[in-house]
Amino acid sequence: MKKIFRHIASVSLAIMVLFSTVSWTVDKHLCMGRVMDIALFVNADDCGMEDAMTAMGIEKMENHCCDDESFTLEGQDDLKLSWDDFELDHKLFLVVFSQSYFNLFVPVEELPVPHEKYPPPNLVRNIQVLDQVFLI
C-alpha cells in the first residue's frame, strides 16, 4: 500500500511540475458571436466565411462577423529557489522542522536514560494497595 501511494504521489507531483512550467495558448474562432473552434497550442480553424466570400466574388471586404481570440497562460521559467529567497521566519521554521524530523529516527538504544544511575527507593509498604488507588 505504501509503495502504491508513493507511486501515485510521484506521478501527481511530476504532472503538477509539467503543467506549471508549460505555457498554454488557447485560440478561439468566433463567428457571429458563437464559438466555432477552440484549439490548444495552434491556431483555431476558421468557419469558412472567407472562402465563401471569394467564391461569391466579393474581394477584400472586411469581415465583421468573424473574430479570432487567443490568450496565453505563461508557465513558470525559474524553478530554482535559493536560500536567500526565503524570509527569516521561513528559514527558522525549516531549520527547526528538519532538526526535529531527523531526531525522530534516532535509534532507541542511543537515547539517554535520565535516571539511570539513581536506584528506585525501597518500598516498605505498597501505598497504592493500602489506599486502594489504582491507575486504570
mmCIF file of N, CA and C in Angstrom:
data_model
loop_
_atom_site.group_PDB
_atom_site.id
_atom_site.type_symbol
_atom_site.label_atom_id
_atom_site.label_comp_id
_atom_site.label_asym_id
_atom_site.label_seq_id
_atom_site.Cartn_x
_atom_site.Cartn_y
_atom_site.Cartn_z
ATOM 1 N N MET A 1 0.828 -1.188 0.000
ATOM 2 C CA MET A 1 0.000 0.000 0.000
ATOM 3 C C MET A 1 0.871 1.249 0.000
ATOM 4 N N LYS A 2 1.950 1.197 0.790
ATOM 5 C CA LYS A 2 2.851 2.337 0.864
ATOM 6 C C LYS A 2 3.533 2.572 -0.482
ATOM 7 N N LYS A 3 3.875 1.504 -1.170
ATOM 8 C CA LYS A 3 4.539 1.616 -2.465
ATOM 9 C C LYS A 3 3.597 2.218 -3.508
ATOM 10 N N ILE A 4 2.334 1.825 -3.475
ATOM 11 C CA ILE A 4 1.345 2.374 -4.412
ATOM 12 C C ILE A 4 1.124 3.850 -4.137
ATOM 13 N N PHE A 5 1.022 4.215 -2.863
ATOM 14 C CA PHE A 5 0.845 5.628 -2.514
ATOM 15 C C PHE A 5 2.041 6.461 -2.963
ATOM 16 N N ARG A 6 3.239 5.916 -2.828
ATOM 17 C CA ARG A 6 4.442 6.636 -3.247
ATOM 18 C C ARG A 6 4.448 6.840 -4.761
ATOM 19 N N HIS A 7 4.020 5.834 -5.521
ATOM 20 C CA HIS A 7 3.965 5.968 -6.976
ATOM 21 C C HIS A 7 2.918 7.004 -7.393
ATOM 22 N N ILE A 8 1.775 6.977 -6.758
ATOM 23 C CA ILE A 8 0.717 7.945 -7.081
ATOM 24 C C ILE A 8 1.178 9.362 -6.751
ATOM 25 N N ALA A 9 1.827 9.527 -5.618
ATOM 26 C CA ALA A 9 2.310 10.860 -5.230
ATOM 27 C C ALA A 9 3.386 11.354 -6.185
ATOM 28 N N SER A 10 4.290 10.485 -6.607
ATOM 29 C CA SER A 10 5.357 10.922 -7.514
ATOM 30 C C SER A 10 4.814 11.268 -8.892
ATOM 31 N N VAL A 11 3.849 10.508 -9.374
ATOM 32 C CA VAL A 11 3.250 10.823 -10.681
ATOM 33 C C VAL A 11 2.464 12.129 -10.610
ATOM 34 N N SER A 12 1.719 12.340 -9.541
ATOM 35 C CA SER A 12 0.952 13.584 -9.433
ATOM 36 C C SER A 12 1.863 14.799 -9.304
ATOM 37 N N LEU A 13 2.972 14.685 -8.584
ATOM 38 C CA LEU A 13 3.916 15.789 -8.495
ATOM 39 C C LEU A 13 4.595 16.068 -9.840
ATOM 40 N N ALA A 14 4.903 15.012 -10.595
ATOM 41 C CA ALA A 14 5.504 15.208 -11.911
ATOM 42 C C ALA A 14 4.530 15.903 -12.857
ATOM 43 N N ILE A 15 3.263 15.527 -12.804
ATOM 44 C CA ILE A 15 2.253 16.176 -13.643
ATOM 45 C C ILE A 15 2.061 17.627 -13.231
ATOM 46 N N MET A 16 2.098 17.902 -11.925
ATOM 47 C CA MET A 16 1.965 19.276 -11.449
ATOM 48 C C MET A 16 3.126 20.143 -11.933
ATOM 49 N N VAL A 17 4.349 19.616 -11.896
ATOM 50 C CA VAL A 17 5.503 20.373 -12.388
ATOM 51 C C VAL A 17 5.384 20.595 -13.889
ATOM 52 N N LEU A 18 4.931 19.595 -14.619
ATOM 53 C CA LEU A 18 4.760 19.734 -16.062
ATOM 54 C C LEU A 18 3.744 20.818 -16.399
ATOM 55 N N PHE A 19 2.588 20.793 -15.745
ATOM 56 C CA PHE A 19 1.547 21.779 -16.044
ATOM 57 C C PHE A 19 1.932 23.184 -15.603
ATOM 58 N N SER A 20 2.750 23.313 -14.575
ATOM 59 C CA SER A 20 3.121 24.652 -14.122
ATOM 60 C C SER A 20 4.238 25.261 -14.953
ATOM 61 N N THR A 21 5.023 24.455 -15.653
ATOM 62 C CA THR A 21 6.130 25.000 -16.437
ATOM 63 C C THR A 21 5.791 25.188 -17.912
ATOM 64 N N VAL A 22 4.760 24.556 -18.408
ATOM 65 C CA VAL A 22 4.394 24.684 -19.821
ATOM 66 C C VAL A 22 3.516 25.915 -20.006
ATOM 67 N N SER A 23 3.802 26.680 -21.071
ATOM 68 C CA SER A 23 2.943 27.812 -21.414
ATOM 69 C C SER A 23 1.774 27.303 -22.251
ATOM 70 N N TRP A 24 0.584 27.735 -21.900
ATOM 71 C CA TRP A 24 -0.623 27.271 -22.566
ATOM 72 C C TRP A 24 -1.186 28.401 -23.428
ATOM 73 N N THR A 25 -1.469 28.115 -24.698
ATOM 74 C CA THR A 25 -2.100 29.076 -25.595
ATOM 75 C C THR A 25 -3.424 28.491 -26.062
ATOM 76 N N VAL A 26 -4.488 29.234 -25.827
ATOM 77 C CA VAL A 26 -5.819 28.819 -26.252
ATOM 78 C C VAL A 26 -6.279 29.806 -27.315
ATOM 79 N N ASP A 27 -6.685 29.290 -28.478
ATOM 80 C CA ASP A 27 -7.115 30.129 -29.588
ATOM 81 C C ASP A 27 -8.562 29.776 -29.909
ATOM 82 N N LYS A 28 -9.413 30.812 -30.035
ATOM 83 C CA LYS A 28 -10.831 30.599 -30.342
ATOM 84 C C LYS A 28 -11.186 31.356 -31.626
ATOM 85 N N HIS A 29 -12.042 30.746 -32.421
ATOM 86 C CA HIS A 29 -12.585 31.425 -33.597
ATOM 87 C C HIS A 29 -14.081 31.626 -33.356
ATOM 88 N N LEU A 30 -14.507 32.896 -33.400
ATOM 89 C CA LEU A 30 -15.903 33.253 -33.181
ATOM 90 C C LEU A 30 -16.524 33.690 -34.490
ATOM 91 N N CYS A 31 -17.706 33.213 -34.744
ATOM 92 C CA CYS A 31 -18.458 33.633 -35.924
ATOM 93 C C CYS A 31 -19.856 34.029 -35.461
ATOM 94 N N MET A 32 -20.193 35.284 -35.647
ATOM 95 C CA MET A 32 -21.461 35.863 -35.216
ATOM 96 C C MET A 32 -21.676 35.680 -33.710
ATOM 97 N N GLY A 33 -20.607 35.781 -32.957
ATOM 98 C CA GLY A 33 -20.700 35.706 -31.509
ATOM 99 C C GLY A 33 -20.699 34.301 -30.945
ATOM 100 N N ARG A 34 -20.722 33.287 -31.800
ATOM 101 C CA ARG A 34 -20.704 31.902 -31.337
ATOM 102 C C ARG A 34 -19.325 31.301 -31.569
ATOM 103 N N VAL A 35 -18.929 30.467 -30.643
ATOM 104 C CA VAL A 35 -17.620 29.825 -30.755
ATOM 105 C C VAL A 35 -17.714 28.706 -31.775
ATOM 106 N N MET A 36 -16.861 28.796 -32.796
ATOM 107 C CA MET A 36 -16.857 27.765 -33.837
ATOM 108 C C MET A 36 -15.750 26.733 -33.627
ATOM 109 N N ASP A 37 -14.590 27.179 -33.098
ATOM 110 C CA ASP A 37 -13.485 26.249 -32.913
ATOM 111 C C ASP A 37 -12.601 26.735 -31.765
ATOM 112 N N ILE A 38 -12.105 25.793 -31.006
ATOM 113 C CA ILE A 38 -11.162 26.063 -29.930
ATOM 114 C C ILE A 38 -9.965 25.147 -30.148
ATOM 115 N N ALA A 39 -8.755 25.723 -30.014
ATOM 116 C CA ALA A 39 -7.549 24.924 -30.218
ATOM 117 C C ALA A 39 -6.511 25.282 -29.157
ATOM 118 N N LEU A 40 -5.782 24.270 -28.714
ATOM 119 C CA LEU A 40 -4.667 24.465 -27.793
ATOM 120 C C LEU A 40 -3.365 24.420 -28.580
ATOM 121 N N PHE A 41 -2.457 25.349 -28.324
ATOM 122 C CA PHE A 41 -1.112 25.410 -28.884
ATOM 123 C C PHE A 41 -1.061 25.770 -30.374
ATOM 124 N N VAL A 42 -2.153 25.713 -31.122
ATOM 125 C CA VAL A 42 -2.155 26.036 -32.560
ATOM 126 C C VAL A 42 -3.287 27.010 -32.850
ATOM 127 N N ASN A 43 -3.323 27.534 -34.076
ATOM 128 C CA ASN A 43 -4.404 28.440 -34.457
ATOM 129 C C ASN A 43 -5.698 27.660 -34.676
ATOM 130 N N ALA A 44 -6.804 28.274 -34.292
ATOM 131 C CA ALA A 44 -8.111 27.634 -34.481
ATOM 132 C C ALA A 44 -8.514 27.717 -35.949
ATOM 133 N N ASP A 45 -9.208 26.696 -36.414
ATOM 134 C CA ASP A 45 -9.687 26.689 -37.806
ATOM 135 C C ASP A 45 -10.791 27.721 -37.963
ATOM 136 N N ASP A 46 -10.800 28.363 -39.158
ATOM 137 C CA ASP A 46 -11.853 29.357 -39.389
ATOM 138 C C ASP A 46 -13.126 28.663 -39.850
ATOM 139 N N CYS A 47 -14.210 29.433 -39.921
ATOM 140 C CA CYS A 47 -15.521 28.861 -40.223
ATOM 141 C C CYS A 47 -15.771 28.710 -41.717
ATOM 142 N N GLY A 48 -14.890 29.208 -42.549
ATOM 143 C CA GLY A 48 -15.071 29.096 -43.997
ATOM 144 C C GLY A 48 -15.769 30.291 -44.606
ATOM 145 N N MET A 49 -15.954 31.341 -43.852
ATOM 146 C CA MET A 49 -16.640 32.532 -44.354
ATOM 147 C C MET A 49 -15.806 33.222 -45.420
ATOM 148 N N GLU A 50 -14.482 33.264 -45.278
ATOM 149 C CA GLU A 50 -13.628 33.897 -46.271
ATOM 150 C C GLU A 50 -13.660 33.134 -47.585
ATOM 151 N N ASP A 51 -13.688 31.810 -47.532
ATOM 152 C CA ASP A 51 -13.768 31.007 -48.755
ATOM 153 C C ASP A 51 -15.103 31.235 -49.460
ATOM 154 N N ALA A 52 -16.163 31.366 -48.664
ATOM 155 C CA ALA A 52 -17.481 31.606 -49.258
ATOM 156 C C ALA A 52 -17.529 32.982 -49.910
ATOM 157 N N MET A 53 -16.883 33.981 -49.324
ATOM 158 C CA MET A 53 -16.881 35.329 -49.897
ATOM 159 C C MET A 53 -16.079 35.380 -51.190
ATOM 160 N N THR A 54 -14.966 34.659 -51.252
ATOM 161 C CA THR A 54 -14.192 34.632 -52.502
ATOM 162 C C THR A 54 -14.928 33.841 -53.577
ATOM 163 N N ALA A 55 -15.672 32.815 -53.187
ATOM 164 C CA ALA A 55 -16.445 32.045 -54.174
ATOM 165 C C ALA A 55 -17.584 32.888 -54.733
ATOM 166 N N MET A 56 -18.138 33.804 -53.935
ATOM 167 C CA MET A 56 -19.218 34.672 -54.419
ATOM 168 C C MET A 56 -18.668 35.856 -55.202
ATOM 169 N N GLY A 57 -17.356 36.040 -55.199
ATOM 170 C CA GLY A 57 -16.769 37.112 -55.978
ATOM 171 C C GLY A 57 -16.548 38.384 -55.192
ATOM 172 N N ILE A 58 -16.741 38.364 -53.915
ATOM 173 C CA ILE A 58 -16.510 39.538 -53.089
ATOM 174 C C ILE A 58 -15.053 39.497 -52.635
ATOM 175 N N GLU A 59 -14.311 40.543 -53.005
ATOM 176 C CA GLU A 59 -12.901 40.566 -52.658
ATOM 177 C C GLU A 59 -12.609 41.625 -51.608
ATOM 178 N N LYS A 60 -11.745 41.275 -50.674
ATOM 179 C CA LYS A 60 -11.220 42.196 -49.670
ATOM 180 C C LYS A 60 -12.277 42.993 -48.925
ATOM 181 N N MET A 61 -13.392 42.404 -48.688
ATOM 182 C CA MET A 61 -14.401 43.073 -47.878
ATOM 183 C C MET A 61 -14.114 42.739 -46.420
ATOM 184 N N GLU A 62 -14.231 43.720 -45.574
ATOM 185 C CA GLU A 62 -13.967 43.473 -44.165
ATOM 186 C C GLU A 62 -15.017 42.534 -43.595
ATOM 187 N N ASN A 63 -14.539 41.520 -42.955
ATOM 188 C CA ASN A 63 -15.437 40.511 -42.407
ATOM 189 C C ASN A 63 -15.741 40.896 -40.959
ATOM 190 N N HIS A 64 -16.925 41.454 -40.722
ATOM 191 C CA HIS A 64 -17.280 41.927 -39.390
ATOM 192 C C HIS A 64 -17.902 40.827 -38.519
ATOM 193 N N CYS A 65 -18.283 39.725 -39.108
ATOM 194 C CA CYS A 65 -18.956 38.703 -38.299
ATOM 195 C C CYS A 65 -17.984 37.718 -37.658
ATOM 196 N N CYS A 66 -16.775 37.610 -38.158
ATOM 197 C CA CYS A 66 -15.808 36.647 -37.627
ATOM 198 C C CYS A 66 -14.762 37.357 -36.780
ATOM 199 N N ASP A 67 -14.298 36.655 -35.758
ATOM 200 C CA ASP A 67 -13.311 37.219 -34.857
ATOM 201 C C ASP A 67 -12.455 36.085 -34.303
ATOM 202 N N ASP A 68 -11.183 36.357 -34.133
ATOM 203 C CA ASP A 68 -10.258 35.393 -33.536
ATOM 204 C C ASP A 68 -9.775 35.931 -32.203
ATOM 205 N N GLU A 69 -9.848 35.108 -31.168
ATOM 206 C CA GLU A 69 -9.362 35.472 -29.842
ATOM 207 C C GLU A 69 -8.361 34.420 -29.393
ATOM 208 N N SER A 70 -7.314 34.897 -28.732
ATOM 209 C CA SER A 70 -6.346 33.952 -28.167
ATOM 210 C C SER A 70 -5.793 34.538 -26.876
ATOM 211 N N PHE A 71 -5.530 33.668 -25.943
ATOM 212 C CA PHE A 71 -4.884 34.092 -24.711
ATOM 213 C C PHE A 71 -3.859 33.038 -24.316
ATOM 214 N N THR A 72 -2.822 33.513 -23.646
ATOM 215 C CA THR A 72 -1.701 32.653 -23.281
ATOM 216 C C THR A 72 -1.505 32.691 -21.774
ATOM 217 N N LEU A 73 -1.404 31.526 -21.181
ATOM 218 C CA LEU A 73 -1.048 31.391 -19.772
ATOM 219 C C LEU A 73 0.436 31.066 -19.713
ATOM 220 N N GLU A 74 1.214 32.004 -19.220
ATOM 221 C CA GLU A 74 2.660 31.823 -19.180
ATOM 222 C C GLU A 74 3.041 30.830 -18.091
ATOM 223 N N GLY A 75 3.946 29.937 -18.418
ATOM 224 C CA GLY A 75 4.440 28.974 -17.450
ATOM 225 C C GLY A 75 5.553 29.564 -16.620
ATOM 226 N N GLN A 76 5.918 28.875 -15.580
ATOM 227 C CA GLN A 76 6.966 29.332 -14.672
ATOM 228 C C GLN A 76 8.312 28.961 -15.274
ATOM 229 N N ASP A 77 9.208 29.953 -15.399
ATOM 230 C CA ASP A 77 10.507 29.694 -16.001
ATOM 231 C C ASP A 77 11.585 29.394 -14.960
ATOM 232 N N ASP A 78 11.525 30.048 -13.825
ATOM 233 C CA ASP A 78 12.560 29.914 -12.813
ATOM 234 C C ASP A 78 12.092 28.971 -11.721
ATOM 235 N N LEU A 79 12.624 27.755 -11.712
ATOM 236 C CA LEU A 79 12.218 26.769 -10.715
ATOM 237 C C LEU A 79 13.234 26.608 -9.599
ATOM 238 N N LYS A 80 14.368 27.285 -9.707
ATOM 239 C CA LYS A 80 15.387 27.155 -8.672
ATOM 240 C C LYS A 80 15.114 28.157 -7.560
ATOM 241 N N LEU A 81 15.042 27.666 -6.350
ATOM 242 C CA LEU A 81 14.910 28.519 -5.184
ATOM 243 C C LEU A 81 16.245 28.554 -4.464
ATOM 244 N N SER A 82 16.642 29.716 -4.038
ATOM 245 C CA SER A 82 17.868 29.826 -3.267
ATOM 246 C C SER A 82 17.510 30.121 -1.813
ATOM 247 N N TRP A 83 18.485 29.959 -0.952
ATOM 248 C CA TRP A 83 18.267 30.180 0.469
ATOM 249 C C TRP A 83 17.973 31.651 0.736
ATOM 250 N N ASP A 84 18.444 32.547 -0.138
ATOM 251 C CA ASP A 84 18.221 33.982 0.049
ATOM 252 C C ASP A 84 16.791 34.395 -0.300
ATOM 253 N N ASP A 85 16.053 33.558 -1.020
ATOM 254 C CA ASP A 85 14.682 33.891 -1.394
ATOM 255 C C ASP A 85 13.715 33.789 -0.215
ATOM 256 N N PHE A 86 14.096 33.042 0.826
ATOM 257 C CA PHE A 86 13.223 32.854 1.968
ATOM 258 C C PHE A 86 13.401 33.988 2.979
ATOM 259 N N GLU A 87 12.319 34.275 3.687
ATOM 260 C CA GLU A 87 12.402 35.251 4.767
ATOM 261 C C GLU A 87 12.947 34.562 6.019
ATOM 262 N N LEU A 88 13.274 35.349 7.030
ATOM 263 C CA LEU A 88 13.872 34.799 8.246
ATOM 264 C C LEU A 88 12.940 33.819 8.951
ATOM 265 N N ASP A 89 11.629 34.107 8.966
ATOM 266 C CA ASP A 89 10.681 33.200 9.619
ATOM 267 C C ASP A 89 10.646 31.846 8.925
ATOM 268 N N HIS A 90 10.679 31.859 7.600
ATOM 269 C CA HIS A 90 10.649 30.601 6.865
ATOM 270 C C HIS A 90 11.941 29.810 7.061
ATOM 271 N N LYS A 91 13.062 30.508 7.106
ATOM 272 C CA LYS A 91 14.334 29.823 7.342
ATOM 273 C C LYS A 91 14.344 29.165 8.720
ATOM 274 N N LEU A 92 13.885 29.910 9.713
ATOM 275 C CA LEU A 92 13.850 29.375 11.067
ATOM 276 C C LEU A 92 12.941 28.156 11.157
ATOM 277 N N PHE A 93 11.779 28.229 10.519
ATOM 278 C CA PHE A 93 10.861 27.085 10.523
ATOM 279 C C PHE A 93 11.488 25.871 9.850
ATOM 280 N N LEU A 94 12.145 26.055 8.708
ATOM 281 C CA LEU A 94 12.747 24.929 8.006
ATOM 282 C C LEU A 94 13.857 24.278 8.830
ATOM 283 N N VAL A 95 14.670 25.080 9.492
ATOM 284 C CA VAL A 95 15.756 24.519 10.296
ATOM 285 C C VAL A 95 15.192 23.742 11.485
ATOM 286 N N VAL A 96 14.233 24.320 12.181
ATOM 287 C CA VAL A 96 13.658 23.660 13.359
ATOM 288 C C VAL A 96 12.901 22.399 12.969
ATOM 289 N N PHE A 97 12.134 22.478 11.887
ATOM 290 C CA PHE A 97 11.369 21.309 11.437
ATOM 291 C C PHE A 97 12.300 20.179 11.009
ATOM 292 N N SER A 98 13.333 20.492 10.239
ATOM 293 C CA SER A 98 14.237 19.430 9.795
ATOM 294 C C SER A 98 14.982 18.809 10.982
ATOM 295 N N GLN A 99 15.388 19.628 11.951
ATOM 296 C CA GLN A 99 16.078 19.103 13.128
ATOM 297 C C GLN A 99 15.162 18.175 13.932
ATOM 298 N N SER A 100 13.925 18.587 14.152
ATOM 299 C CA SER A 100 13.006 17.740 14.922
ATOM 300 C C SER A 100 12.603 16.497 14.134
ATOM 301 N N TYR A 101 12.510 16.614 12.810
ATOM 302 C CA TYR A 101 12.145 15.455 11.996
ATOM 303 C C TYR A 101 13.257 14.413 12.006
ATOM 304 N N PHE A 102 14.497 14.853 11.858
ATOM 305 C CA PHE A 102 15.601 13.892 11.838
ATOM 306 C C PHE A 102 15.857 13.286 13.203
ATOM 307 N N ASN A 103 15.479 13.966 14.264
ATOM 308 C CA ASN A 103 15.633 13.393 15.603
ATOM 309 C C ASN A 103 14.616 12.295 15.873
ATOM 310 N N LEU A 104 13.595 12.181 15.064
ATOM 311 C CA LEU A 104 12.640 11.087 15.232
ATOM 312 C C LEU A 104 13.250 9.736 14.901
ATOM 313 N N PHE A 105 14.302 9.724 14.086
ATOM 314 C CA PHE A 105 14.874 8.481 13.609
ATOM 315 C C PHE A 105 16.115 8.054 14.376
ATOM 316 N N VAL A 106 16.337 8.610 15.555
ATOM 317 C CA VAL A 106 17.454 8.192 16.398
ATOM 318 C C VAL A 106 17.084 6.829 16.991
ATOM 319 N N PRO A 107 17.979 5.865 16.911
ATOM 320 C CA PRO A 107 17.659 4.546 17.470
ATOM 321 C C PRO A 107 17.408 4.631 18.979
ATOM 322 N N VAL A 108 16.594 3.708 19.475
ATOM 323 C CA VAL A 108 16.181 3.718 20.872
ATOM 324 C C VAL A 108 17.367 3.454 21.794
ATOM 325 N N GLU A 109 18.351 2.663 21.379
ATOM 326 C CA GLU A 109 19.490 2.343 22.223
ATOM 327 C C GLU A 109 20.323 3.579 22.539
ATOM 328 N N GLU A 110 20.306 4.568 21.656
ATOM 329 C CA GLU A 110 21.143 5.733 21.857
ATOM 330 C C GLU A 110 20.449 6.834 22.659
ATOM 331 N N LEU A 111 19.191 6.694 22.950
ATOM 332 C CA LEU A 111 18.506 7.721 23.717
ATOM 333 C C LEU A 111 18.997 7.695 25.166
ATOM 334 N N PRO A 112 19.254 8.867 25.741
ATOM 335 C CA PRO A 112 19.758 8.868 27.122
ATOM 336 C C PRO A 112 18.644 8.534 28.120
ATOM 337 N N VAL A 113 19.020 7.791 29.156
ATOM 338 C CA VAL A 113 18.101 7.459 30.239
ATOM 339 C C VAL A 113 18.400 8.440 31.362
ATOM 340 N N PRO A 114 17.458 9.310 31.740
ATOM 341 C CA PRO A 114 17.791 10.374 32.680
ATOM 342 C C PRO A 114 18.101 9.884 34.096
ATOM 343 N N HIS A 115 17.484 8.808 34.584
ATOM 344 C CA HIS A 115 17.673 8.348 35.962
ATOM 345 C C HIS A 115 18.386 7.004 35.988
ATOM 346 N N GLU A 116 19.319 6.830 35.126
ATOM 347 C CA GLU A 116 19.976 5.545 35.011
ATOM 348 C C GLU A 116 20.846 5.237 36.237
ATOM 349 N N LYS A 117 21.505 6.212 36.796
ATOM 350 C CA LYS A 117 22.437 5.992 37.898
ATOM 351 C C LYS A 117 21.780 6.084 39.271
ATOM 352 N N TYR A 118 20.517 6.391 39.322
ATOM 353 C CA TYR A 118 19.824 6.529 40.604
ATOM 354 C C TYR A 118 18.887 5.335 40.799
ATOM 355 N N PRO A 119 19.083 4.561 41.834
ATOM 356 C CA PRO A 119 18.197 3.408 42.059
ATOM 357 C C PRO A 119 16.849 3.876 42.610
ATOM 358 N N PRO A 120 15.807 3.119 42.361
ATOM 359 C CA PRO A 120 14.496 3.491 42.898
ATOM 360 C C PRO A 120 14.482 3.341 44.421
ATOM 361 N N PRO A 121 13.599 4.037 45.090
ATOM 362 C CA PRO A 121 13.552 3.922 46.557
ATOM 363 C C PRO A 121 13.009 2.561 46.993
ATOM 364 N N ASN A 122 13.436 2.140 48.193
ATOM 365 C CA ASN A 122 12.938 0.877 48.735
ATOM 366 C C ASN A 122 11.511 1.083 49.240
ATOM 367 N N LEU A 123 10.642 0.193 48.843
ATOM 368 C CA LEU A 123 9.246 0.288 49.266
ATOM 369 C C LEU A 123 9.053 -0.538 50.537
ATOM 370 N N VAL A 124 8.632 0.123 51.585
ATOM 371 C CA VAL A 124 8.357 -0.567 52.828
ATOM 372 C C VAL A 124 6.957 -1.154 52.765
ATOM 373 N N ARG A 125 6.023 -0.335 52.305
ATOM 374 C CA ARG A 125 4.637 -0.772 52.137
ATOM 375 C C ARG A 125 4.165 -0.327 50.756
ATOM 376 N N ASN A 126 3.284 -1.058 50.179
ATOM 377 C CA ASN A 126 2.715 -0.677 48.900
ATOM 378 C C ASN A 126 1.579 0.308 49.165
ATOM 379 N N ILE A 127 1.831 1.581 48.923
ATOM 380 C CA ILE A 127 0.879 2.628 49.280
ATOM 381 C C ILE A 127 -0.371 2.568 48.403
ATOM 382 N N GLN A 128 -0.233 2.171 47.143
ATOM 383 C CA GLN A 128 -1.409 2.089 46.272
ATOM 384 C C GLN A 128 -2.395 1.050 46.777
ATOM 385 N N VAL A 129 -1.887 -0.069 47.273
ATOM 386 C CA VAL A 129 -2.790 -1.096 47.771
ATOM 387 C C VAL A 129 -3.395 -0.673 49.096
ATOM 388 N N LEU A 130 -2.635 -0.036 49.945
ATOM 389 C CA LEU A 130 -3.154 0.400 51.241
ATOM 390 C C LEU A 130 -4.244 1.457 51.066
ATOM 391 N N ASP A 131 -4.038 2.404 50.167
ATOM 392 C CA ASP A 131 -5.035 3.460 49.939
ATOM 393 C C ASP A 131 -6.061 3.052 48.901
ATOM 394 N N GLN A 132 -5.880 1.924 48.263
ATOM 395 C CA GLN A 132 -6.749 1.419 47.203
ATOM 396 C C GLN A 132 -6.907 2.437 46.079
ATOM 397 N N VAL A 133 -5.802 2.965 45.615
ATOM 398 C CA VAL A 133 -5.748 3.894 44.490
ATOM 399 C C VAL A 133 -4.974 3.177 43.377
ATOM 400 N N PHE A 134 -5.651 2.924 42.275
ATOM 401 C CA PHE A 134 -5.044 2.180 41.201
ATOM 402 C C PHE A 134 -5.147 2.995 39.905
ATOM 403 N N LEU A 135 -4.129 2.902 39.115
ATOM 404 C CA LEU A 135 -4.137 3.543 37.799
ATOM 405 C C LEU A 135 -4.827 2.625 36.807
ATOM 406 N N ILE A 136 -5.768 3.187 36.110
ATOM 407 C CA ILE A 136 -6.511 2.384 35.138
ATOM 408 C C ILE A 136 -6.067 2.772 33.748
#
